[in-house]
Short mmCIF file of C-alpha atoms in Angstrom, two decimals:
data_model
loop_
_atom_site.label_atom_id
_atom_site.label_comp_id
_atom_site.label_asym_id
_atom_site.label_seq_id
_atom_site.Cartn_x
_atom_site.Cartn_y
_atom_site.Cartn_z
CA MET A 30 166.49 -41.07 96.87
CA ARG A 31 170.44 -40.23 98.04
CA HIS A 32 171.08 -40.62 101.59
CA TYR A 33 174.27 -39.33 103.23
CA HIS A 34 176.24 -40.12 107.24
CA ALA A 35 177.26 -36.41 107.46
CA ILE A 36 177.14 -33.33 104.89
CA LEU A 37 180.29 -30.53 105.90
CA ILE A 38 179.33 -27.09 103.99
CA VAL A 39 182.25 -25.15 103.96
CA ASP A 40 181.44 -21.23 103.57
CA ASP A 41 182.44 -17.87 105.29
CA SER A 42 178.94 -16.43 104.73
CA PRO A 43 176.06 -18.04 107.31
CA THR A 44 173.70 -16.78 104.34
CA SER A 45 175.65 -19.60 102.37
CA ARG A 46 175.97 -21.84 104.55
CA MET A 47 172.30 -21.70 105.12
CA ILE A 48 170.79 -21.57 101.05
CA ILE A 49 173.05 -24.70 100.53
CA GLN A 50 171.59 -26.78 103.61
CA ARG A 51 168.25 -25.57 102.46
CA CYS A 52 168.96 -26.45 98.57
CA VAL A 53 170.13 -29.06 100.01
CA GLU A 54 166.82 -30.42 101.58
CA MET A 55 164.87 -28.96 98.98
CA SER A 56 166.64 -31.51 96.33
CA GLY A 57 165.41 -34.53 98.23
CA ILE A 58 168.42 -35.09 99.39
CA THR A 59 168.58 -36.35 103.04
CA ALA A 60 171.83 -36.74 106.14
CA ASP A 61 171.76 -37.64 109.54
CA ALA A 62 173.37 -34.38 109.96
CA PHE A 63 174.90 -31.10 108.95
CA VAL A 64 178.31 -29.31 109.75
CA PHE A 65 179.77 -26.53 109.13
CA ALA A 66 182.68 -24.83 108.67
CA GLU A 67 183.96 -21.10 108.00
CA ASP A 68 187.10 -21.80 106.10
CA GLY A 69 189.39 -24.25 104.83
CA LEU A 70 191.12 -24.45 108.11
CA ASP A 71 188.35 -24.72 110.57
CA ALA A 72 186.88 -28.18 107.24
CA LEU A 73 189.88 -30.04 108.15
CA SER A 74 189.22 -29.73 111.88
CA THR A 75 185.97 -30.60 111.15
CA ILE A 76 186.75 -34.12 109.18
CA SER A 77 189.63 -34.94 111.52
CA ASP A 78 187.04 -34.92 114.05
CA ASP A 79 184.40 -36.65 112.46
CA ARG A 80 184.76 -39.74 110.04
CA SER A 81 181.02 -39.54 109.26
CA ILE A 82 181.13 -37.31 106.62
CA ASP A 83 180.37 -38.46 103.39
CA LEU A 84 180.18 -35.01 100.83
CA ILE A 85 181.91 -31.91 101.45
CA PHE A 86 180.57 -29.12 99.62
CA SER A 87 183.08 -26.06 99.72
CA ASP A 88 183.31 -22.57 98.80
CA ILE A 89 186.83 -21.13 97.43
CA ASN A 90 187.35 -17.72 98.31
CA MET A 91 188.32 -18.30 102.13
CA PRO A 92 189.28 -15.85 104.52
CA LYS A 93 192.58 -17.95 107.20
CA MET A 94 192.47 -20.90 104.73
CA ASP A 95 190.87 -21.02 100.97
CA GLY A 96 189.20 -23.72 99.44
CA GLN A 97 191.47 -25.28 96.82
CA THR A 98 194.57 -25.30 99.74
CA PHE A 99 191.63 -27.49 101.97
CA ILE A 100 190.98 -29.70 98.98
CA LYS A 101 194.62 -30.33 98.42
CA LEU A 102 195.43 -30.42 102.12
CA MET A 103 192.48 -33.42 102.76
CA ARG A 104 193.45 -35.19 99.09
CA SER A 105 196.71 -36.02 100.67
CA LYS A 106 195.39 -37.62 103.65
CA PRO A 107 194.18 -41.37 103.05
CA GLU A 108 191.30 -41.09 105.37
CA THR A 109 189.90 -38.48 103.74
CA SER A 110 190.75 -38.53 100.35
CA SER A 111 187.89 -40.23 98.58
CA ILE A 112 185.31 -37.80 100.48
CA PRO A 113 183.38 -36.35 97.51
CA VAL A 114 183.64 -32.75 97.26
CA VAL A 115 181.19 -29.96 95.30
CA ILE A 116 182.68 -26.42 94.76
CA THR A 117 180.55 -23.89 95.39
CA SER A 118 181.63 -20.59 94.34
CA SER A 119 180.52 -16.80 92.46
CA ILE A 120 183.44 -17.31 90.45
CA ALA A 121 182.99 -20.73 89.15
CA ASP A 122 183.71 -20.05 85.47
CA GLY A 123 186.02 -21.85 83.16
CA SER A 124 189.08 -21.12 84.81
CA VAL A 125 188.45 -22.40 87.93
CA GLU A 126 187.10 -25.98 86.76
CA SER A 127 189.84 -26.05 85.12
CA GLU A 128 191.71 -25.93 88.01
CA MET A 129 189.23 -28.00 90.09
CA LYS A 130 189.94 -30.94 87.64
CA LYS A 131 193.80 -30.93 88.27
CA LEU A 132 192.76 -31.75 92.13
CA GLY A 133 190.29 -34.16 90.59
CA ILE A 134 187.00 -32.59 91.25
CA SER A 135 184.79 -32.00 88.45
CA ALA A 136 180.98 -30.90 90.72
CA VAL A 137 181.42 -27.23 90.20
CA ILE A 138 177.56 -24.82 91.12
CA LYS A 139 178.19 -21.64 90.27
CA LYS A 140 176.21 -19.28 93.26
CA PRO A 141 173.62 -18.96 93.35
CA VAL A 142 172.98 -22.52 94.77
CA SER A 143 169.94 -24.05 93.83
CA PRO A 144 167.91 -27.50 94.23
CA GLU A 145 168.54 -28.33 90.45
CA LYS A 146 171.56 -27.50 90.68
CA ILE A 147 172.51 -29.36 93.18
CA LEU A 148 171.19 -32.62 91.71
CA LYS A 149 172.21 -32.23 88.41
CA VAL A 150 176.03 -32.02 89.48
CA LEU A 151 175.92 -35.45 91.69
CA GLU A 152 174.19 -36.76 88.50
CA ALA A 153 176.54 -36.40 86.41
CA ASN A 154 179.84 -36.87 88.99
CA SER A 155 177.78 -40.16 90.48
CA MET B 17 204.78 -6.01 95.71
CA ASN B 18 201.73 -7.18 93.57
CA ASP B 19 200.31 -4.17 91.52
CA GLY B 20 197.46 -6.30 91.21
CA GLY B 21 195.06 -5.77 88.21
CA LYS B 22 195.60 -3.13 85.35
CA PRO B 23 192.94 -0.41 86.69
CA VAL B 24 190.06 0.64 84.32
CA ASN B 25 190.92 2.49 81.05
CA ASP B 26 190.20 2.69 77.74
CA ALA B 27 189.21 -0.78 76.41
CA PHE B 28 186.60 -1.12 79.86
CA ASN B 29 183.57 -0.66 77.73
CA PRO B 30 180.75 1.43 80.34
CA ASP B 31 177.52 0.72 78.65
CA ARG B 32 177.87 -3.56 78.30
CA ALA B 33 179.44 -3.30 81.51
CA GLU B 34 176.44 -1.77 82.93
CA LYS B 35 174.09 -3.96 80.76
CA ILE B 36 175.58 -6.89 82.26
CA LEU B 37 176.00 -5.82 86.30
CA VAL B 38 172.29 -4.90 85.58
CA ASP B 39 171.81 -8.24 84.75
CA SER B 40 173.87 -9.72 87.41
CA ILE B 41 172.10 -7.66 89.99
CA THR B 42 168.21 -8.70 88.46
CA SER B 43 169.00 -12.50 88.48
CA VAL B 44 170.18 -12.34 91.86
CA PHE B 45 168.25 -10.76 93.46
CA ALA B 46 165.62 -12.68 91.72
CA ASP B 47 166.75 -15.75 92.35
CA MET B 48 167.79 -15.29 96.45
CA ALA B 49 165.77 -12.62 97.86
CA PHE B 50 162.23 -13.57 95.07
CA ILE B 51 163.00 -9.37 94.12
CA ASP B 52 162.63 -7.90 91.51
CA VAL B 53 165.32 -5.63 90.63
CA GLU B 54 165.00 -3.37 87.35
CA ARG B 55 166.56 -0.27 86.09
CA LYS B 56 165.38 3.30 86.54
CA ALA B 57 164.17 4.40 82.62
CA GLY B 58 165.85 7.86 82.09
CA THR B 59 169.07 6.96 84.44
CA GLN B 60 172.65 7.56 82.62
CA SER B 61 175.89 6.48 83.34
CA ILE B 62 178.68 8.47 85.31
CA GLU B 63 179.05 10.90 82.10
CA GLU B 64 175.35 11.91 82.18
CA PRO B 65 174.58 10.99 86.03
CA ALA B 66 170.94 11.60 86.76
CA LYS B 67 169.22 14.55 87.48
CA CYS B 68 167.34 13.48 90.81
CA ALA B 69 169.28 11.04 93.04
CA PRO B 70 166.76 9.18 95.03
CA SER B 71 167.13 8.95 98.73
CA PHE B 72 168.59 6.17 100.89
CA GLU B 73 166.64 6.05 104.22
CA ASN B 74 169.95 4.60 106.54
CA GLU B 75 171.39 3.14 103.46
CA ARG B 76 173.62 0.23 103.72
CA ARG B 77 176.63 0.20 101.46
CA THR B 78 178.53 -2.59 100.43
CA ALA B 79 181.53 -2.91 98.45
CA ILE B 80 184.07 -5.70 97.08
CA ASP B 81 187.56 -5.06 95.18
CA VAL B 82 188.22 -6.73 92.64
CA LEU B 83 192.55 -7.57 91.69
CA SER B 84 192.03 -9.27 89.04
CA PRO B 85 191.68 -9.11 85.55
CA LEU B 86 190.99 -5.37 86.08
CA SER B 87 191.66 -3.30 89.54
CA CYS B 88 188.11 -1.88 90.47
CA ARG B 89 185.70 -1.73 92.86
CA ILE B 90 181.38 -2.08 92.84
CA GLU B 91 179.77 -1.05 95.28
CA LEU B 92 175.98 -1.42 96.25
CA LYS B 93 173.87 1.07 97.79
CA ILE B 94 170.49 0.33 99.60
CA ASN B 95 168.04 1.22 102.29
CA LYS B 96 167.27 -0.40 105.55
CA PRO B 97 163.74 -1.18 103.93
CA LEU B 98 165.39 -3.21 100.97
CA ARG B 99 167.38 -4.82 103.04
CA ASP B 100 165.42 -5.68 105.76
CA ARG B 101 162.77 -7.10 103.27
CA VAL B 102 166.42 -9.09 102.24
CA ILE B 103 166.98 -10.89 105.21
CA GLU B 104 162.92 -11.37 106.06
CA THR B 105 163.14 -13.10 102.45
CA LEU B 106 166.50 -15.52 103.21
CA PHE B 107 165.42 -15.90 106.84
CA GLY B 108 161.03 -15.60 107.52
CA ASP B 109 159.78 -15.58 110.94
CA SER B 110 162.58 -18.16 112.31
CA ILE B 111 164.85 -15.93 113.24
CA ASP B 112 166.59 -16.12 116.25
CA GLN B 113 169.87 -14.04 118.23
CA GLU B 114 172.37 -15.85 116.52
CA GLN B 115 171.12 -15.65 112.91
CA LYS B 116 170.15 -11.94 113.69
CA LYS B 117 173.87 -11.02 114.67
CA ALA B 118 174.49 -12.48 111.38
CA ALA B 119 172.32 -10.98 109.42
CA GLU B 120 174.20 -8.28 107.51
CA ASP B 121 175.31 -11.21 106.08
CA PRO B 122 173.39 -11.61 103.12
CA LEU B 123 174.33 -8.66 101.62
CA LEU B 124 177.56 -9.31 101.63
CA GLU B 125 177.25 -12.77 100.17
CA MET B 126 174.64 -11.16 97.76
CA LEU B 127 177.41 -8.88 96.59
CA ASN B 128 179.70 -11.59 96.73
CA ILE B 129 177.89 -13.37 93.52
CA ILE B 130 176.83 -10.51 91.84
CA ALA B 131 180.41 -9.61 91.40
CA GLY B 132 181.63 -13.42 90.31
CA SER B 133 178.32 -13.19 87.66
CA PHE B 134 179.38 -9.57 86.43
CA LEU B 135 182.95 -10.57 86.00
CA SER B 136 182.73 -14.01 84.49
CA SER B 137 179.74 -12.55 81.93
CA TYR B 138 182.38 -9.33 80.43
CA PHE B 139 185.29 -11.26 80.58
CA GLY B 140 183.91 -14.51 79.54
CA SER B 141 185.41 -18.21 80.76
CA GLY B 142 188.75 -18.83 81.31
CA THR B 143 189.39 -15.44 82.67
CA ASN B 144 191.63 -15.32 85.99
CA ILE B 145 189.27 -13.44 88.71
CA GLN B 146 190.08 -12.18 92.35
CA LEU B 147 187.87 -10.89 94.31
CA GLU B 148 188.71 -9.51 97.74
CA LEU B 149 186.10 -10.61 100.48
CA PRO B 150 182.80 -8.31 100.53
CA ARG B 151 182.97 -5.87 103.60
CA TYR B 152 180.55 -2.93 104.41
CA LEU B 153 181.46 1.00 104.11
CA TYR B 154 180.92 2.63 106.95
CA PHE B 155 180.92 6.52 108.46
CA GLY B 156 181.00 7.83 105.16
CA GLU B 157 183.70 6.23 103.51
CA VAL B 158 184.80 7.33 100.32
CA SER B 159 185.61 4.97 97.57
CA PRO B 160 189.47 5.35 96.45
CA GLY B 161 188.90 5.34 92.56
CA GLN B 162 187.18 7.59 90.40
CA SER B 163 183.95 5.92 89.38
CA VAL B 164 183.26 4.74 85.83
CA SER B 165 179.56 3.74 85.61
CA SER B 166 176.77 4.42 88.50
CA ILE B 167 172.93 2.36 88.04
CA LEU B 168 169.96 3.92 89.80
CA MET B 169 167.75 0.74 90.24
CA ASP B 170 163.83 -0.07 91.25
CA ALA B 171 163.66 -2.99 93.84
CA GLU B 172 159.79 -3.27 94.41
CA GLY B 173 159.73 0.53 95.06
CA GLU B 174 163.33 0.95 97.25
CA PRO B 175 165.94 2.42 95.22
CA LEU B 176 169.33 0.54 95.29
CA GLU B 177 172.52 2.19 93.79
CA ALA B 178 175.02 0.05 91.89
CA ILE B 179 178.82 1.89 91.60
CA ILE B 180 182.05 0.95 89.74
CA SER B 181 184.16 2.60 90.28
CA SER B 182 188.21 2.40 88.85
CA VAL B 183 191.37 2.44 91.83
CA ARG B 184 194.58 1.37 91.72
CA TYR B 185 195.78 -1.33 94.76
CA ARG B 186 198.97 -1.39 95.94
CA TYR B 187 200.21 -4.13 98.42
#
């Protein structure tokens, strides 16, 4: 059973945030807290304030700051560079995976998210 | 100036696009809202529009603009009963005031996922896909382009229409 201190879900869609949280819970993964951000800018501020975050689910196509920029900036800071990130996107195809690999991320889930997809990607990247 | 992707042209295969779009819509409605959607028998592409268009009571129209690899708009039209069913399935009885405010969001997110799935399947893995954020169309707003496909579907008794329009965006 996987347990995390705090899981951050970054997505501009409230529906998507809710579905990802629900799928994480249904997958058997537990967390002391779920934290949410509406875009990359919001997420950067959140991970600076909350040092207990130890897993991030992030969308790519978001207003204000997209997922790629958020991850690049997050990775550039020593205190947040090692937090595992799972990308969730409606256009998670080969080009997205290739772009993400450049950022050191191989955990990509194509929406709609499901508990099975979450478990599979976390097992493959543990 | 970014002219975006190429507009829909002769290389675009409406029959193939319609089949893939139907598959994407069916899959997303089933996975996210547990609603079975199927293409209405006898409906044709825009070149042979259905003789009897369904009525959309209090219609909700959502649209997402595709910037790359081609320039088009994907629009989804449903009625209020279907919209309510989607929200009820996703939020259940636990819906509170905050969620009510966000209750228009599920349709946008579903269209976003449908568009991503459709484009990935149509153009294949590795294609650079650029989407705008999905949004609602209000007050009879007319799509700026020319319809190339119009698909009528049935969502467990409620009508659903998907439209692909060719658009040339300029920024």
